[in-house]
XYZ file of C-alpha atoms in Angstrom:
182
model
C -13.388 8.148 -19.552
C -14.333 11.648 -18.483
C -13.319 11.591 -14.832
C -11.453 9.471 -12.302
C -12.629 7.860 -9.097
C -10.629 6.824 -6.041
C -9.338 3.281 -6.187
C -11.514 0.894 -4.186
C -14.238 3.602 -3.873
C -12.337 5.851 -1.412
C -11.202 5.509 2.159
C -12.622 3.031 4.627
C -14.597 3.867 7.640
C -13.069 4.318 11.076
C -16.311 3.372 12.809
C -17.186 -0.092 13.971
C -19.313 -1.907 11.437
C -23.027 -1.625 12.196
C -24.878 -4.706 13.299
C -27.504 -5.568 10.758
C -30.958 -6.282 12.137
C -33.564 -8.270 10.193
C -34.683 -5.910 7.449
C -31.987 -3.375 8.376
C -29.391 -1.939 6.044
C -25.948 -0.521 6.649
C -25.705 3.299 6.431
C -24.882 4.737 3.007
C -23.038 7.769 2.003
C -19.885 7.331 4.063
C -17.320 10.111 3.601
C -14.737 9.647 0.821
C -11.945 12.002 1.832
C -9.585 10.884 4.581
C -10.055 14.102 6.559
C -13.810 13.663 6.497
C -13.487 10.012 7.590
C -11.246 10.993 10.501
C -13.577 13.889 11.495
C -16.595 11.608 11.362
C -14.948 9.027 13.516
C -13.789 11.645 16.103
C -17.225 13.154 16.264
C -18.691 9.789 17.114
C -16.192 8.497 19.715
C -17.527 6.263 22.461
C -17.315 7.611 26.033
C -14.437 5.240 26.957
C -12.552 6.439 23.909
C -13.041 10.068 24.932
C -11.364 9.212 28.306
C -8.364 7.791 26.443
C -8.170 10.957 24.321
C -8.028 13.054 27.494
C -4.895 11.180 28.680
C -3.349 10.546 25.221
C -4.477 12.966 22.446
C -2.373 10.990 19.958
C -5.108 8.353 20.167
C -7.012 10.498 17.649
C -4.602 9.534 14.956
C -4.221 5.914 15.909
C -6.692 4.610 13.380
C -4.678 6.247 10.601
C -2.269 3.262 10.785
C -5.028 1.016 9.491
C -5.510 3.314 6.552
C -1.739 3.620 6.002
C -1.637 -0.160 5.658
C -4.542 -0.153 3.196
C -2.883 2.518 1.117
C 0.325 0.608 1.044
C -1.567 -2.476 -0.092
C -2.961 -0.457 -2.962
C 0.590 0.636 -3.854
C 1.786 -2.984 -3.726
C -1.050 -4.072 -6.006
C -0.171 -1.311 -8.477
C 3.521 -2.227 -8.420
C 2.697 -5.942 -8.853
C 0.557 -5.097 -11.901
C 3.213 -2.896 -13.472
C 5.923 -5.484 -12.914
C 3.730 -8.128 -14.538
C 3.453 -5.810 -17.612
C 7.223 -5.444 -17.705
C 7.663 -9.201 -17.428
C 5.189 -9.663 -20.328
C 7.142 -7.202 -22.515
C 10.415 -9.029 -21.811
C 8.862 -12.384 -22.638
C 7.054 -11.294 -25.799
C 9.256 -9.265 -28.091
C 6.299 -8.077 -30.132
C 4.858 -6.368 -27.050
C 7.870 -4.192 -26.408
C 7.470 -0.538 -27.232
C 8.720 1.141 -30.394
C 12.206 1.415 -28.879
C 12.276 -2.235 -27.885
C 14.248 -3.543 -24.933
C 15.556 -0.111 -23.896
C 12.032 1.189 -23.370
C 11.126 -1.880 -21.349
C 14.216 -1.456 -19.182
C 13.438 2.213 -18.668
C 10.069 1.145 -17.152
C 11.850 -1.291 -14.761
C 14.523 1.068 -13.454
C 12.209 3.339 -11.481
C 10.830 0.285 -9.651
C 14.381 -0.673 -8.743
C 14.709 2.684 -7.038
C 11.238 2.914 -5.521
C 10.791 -0.504 -3.868
C 13.743 -0.131 -1.458
C 12.420 3.346 -0.627
C 8.951 1.938 0.048
C 10.491 -0.738 2.294
C 12.286 1.965 4.324
C 8.967 3.912 4.787
C 7.183 0.770 5.987
C 10.063 -0.155 8.324
C 9.954 3.401 9.775
C 6.213 3.079 10.348
C 6.727 -0.219 12.141
C 9.457 1.296 14.289
C 7.218 4.210 15.189
C 4.429 1.839 16.237
C 6.824 -0.352 18.289
C 7.987 2.733 20.217
C 4.365 3.274 21.226
C 3.744 -0.316 22.348
C 1.882 -0.401 25.621
C 0.573 3.166 25.370
C -3.104 3.991 24.923
C -2.224 5.158 21.398
C -3.445 1.962 19.821
C -6.984 0.954 20.738
C -7.215 -2.138 23.022
C -7.328 -5.386 21.062
C -6.009 -3.783 17.875
C -2.308 -3.709 18.544
C -1.634 -7.258 17.202
C -3.903 -6.617 14.189
C -2.067 -3.502 13.227
C 1.397 -5.107 13.677
C 0.269 -8.100 11.629
C -0.925 -5.702 8.867
C 2.409 -3.791 8.894
C 4.379 -7.095 8.828
C 2.234 -8.275 5.873
C 2.828 -5.069 3.970
C 6.529 -5.362 4.659
C 6.602 -8.997 3.426
C 4.876 -7.913 0.234
C 7.326 -5.118 -0.435
C 10.196 -7.539 0.244
C 8.713 -10.050 -2.212
C 8.428 -7.188 -4.764
C 12.103 -6.369 -4.320
C 13.023 -10.003 -4.955
C 10.817 -9.925 -8.032
C 12.398 -6.733 -9.327
C 15.834 -8.254 -8.885
C 14.836 -11.380 -10.800
C 13.272 -9.372 -13.596
C 16.474 -7.296 -13.835
C 18.508 -10.506 -14.091
C 16.252 -11.695 -16.925
C 16.485 -8.329 -18.639
C 20.300 -8.420 -18.406
C 20.328 -11.933 -19.907
C 18.062 -10.850 -22.755
C 20.244 -7.837 -23.412
C 23.317 -10.037 -23.564
C 21.546 -12.395 -26.000
C 20.454 -9.452 -28.125
C 24.025 -8.059 -28.192
C 25.398 -11.472 -29.158
C 22.979 -11.690 -32.104
C 24.143 -8.274 -33.333
C-alpha cells in the first residue's frame, strides 16, 4: 500500500440525488473534502432555501448533522471491528500478542474510556438539535430523519458500551483462571 484513501470514498453529497432519465447518468467527480461538499451545496441552493438562509443563516450548516451521523457510524463500525479482534484474542490464546493477556487487555482499556466519551458527544449533539426544534435550521421534512439517525447512532454506542463491559468481564474471568493455574 503506497497511499491511503478516505473510508467509503469520502464524504457524501449535500445535493438532492439527480433523477436518472433513460440513457442518463448521475454526475461524476463529486467533491471529496467536507469543505468542498458544503461549498458546492451552498453554491447550488434552491431559491426557497436562499430565503431560509436570509432569516436563519445557521441553515447553511444544517446538513452537517447528516454527515456527523455518517462519521459516527464509521467510528462505530471501526470500534465494532476492533472489539471483535479483542474478543478473538481472548478466545484463542494462540492469537494473543507476544505479551499474552496483558497485551490484549491493554487494547481493550482505551475502548473502555472512549465509548462513554463518544456517548456524551452524541448526547450533546442530540441536545443541540432538540434546542433547535421548530426553527428553520433543519430543512422541512428532514427533522425526523435526522433525529432518527442520531437516536440510531446513540443506540449503537450504547450497545458498544454493553459489549465492552461484557468483554471486560470475560477478560477478568480469564485473568483469574490464568492466575489460578500459576
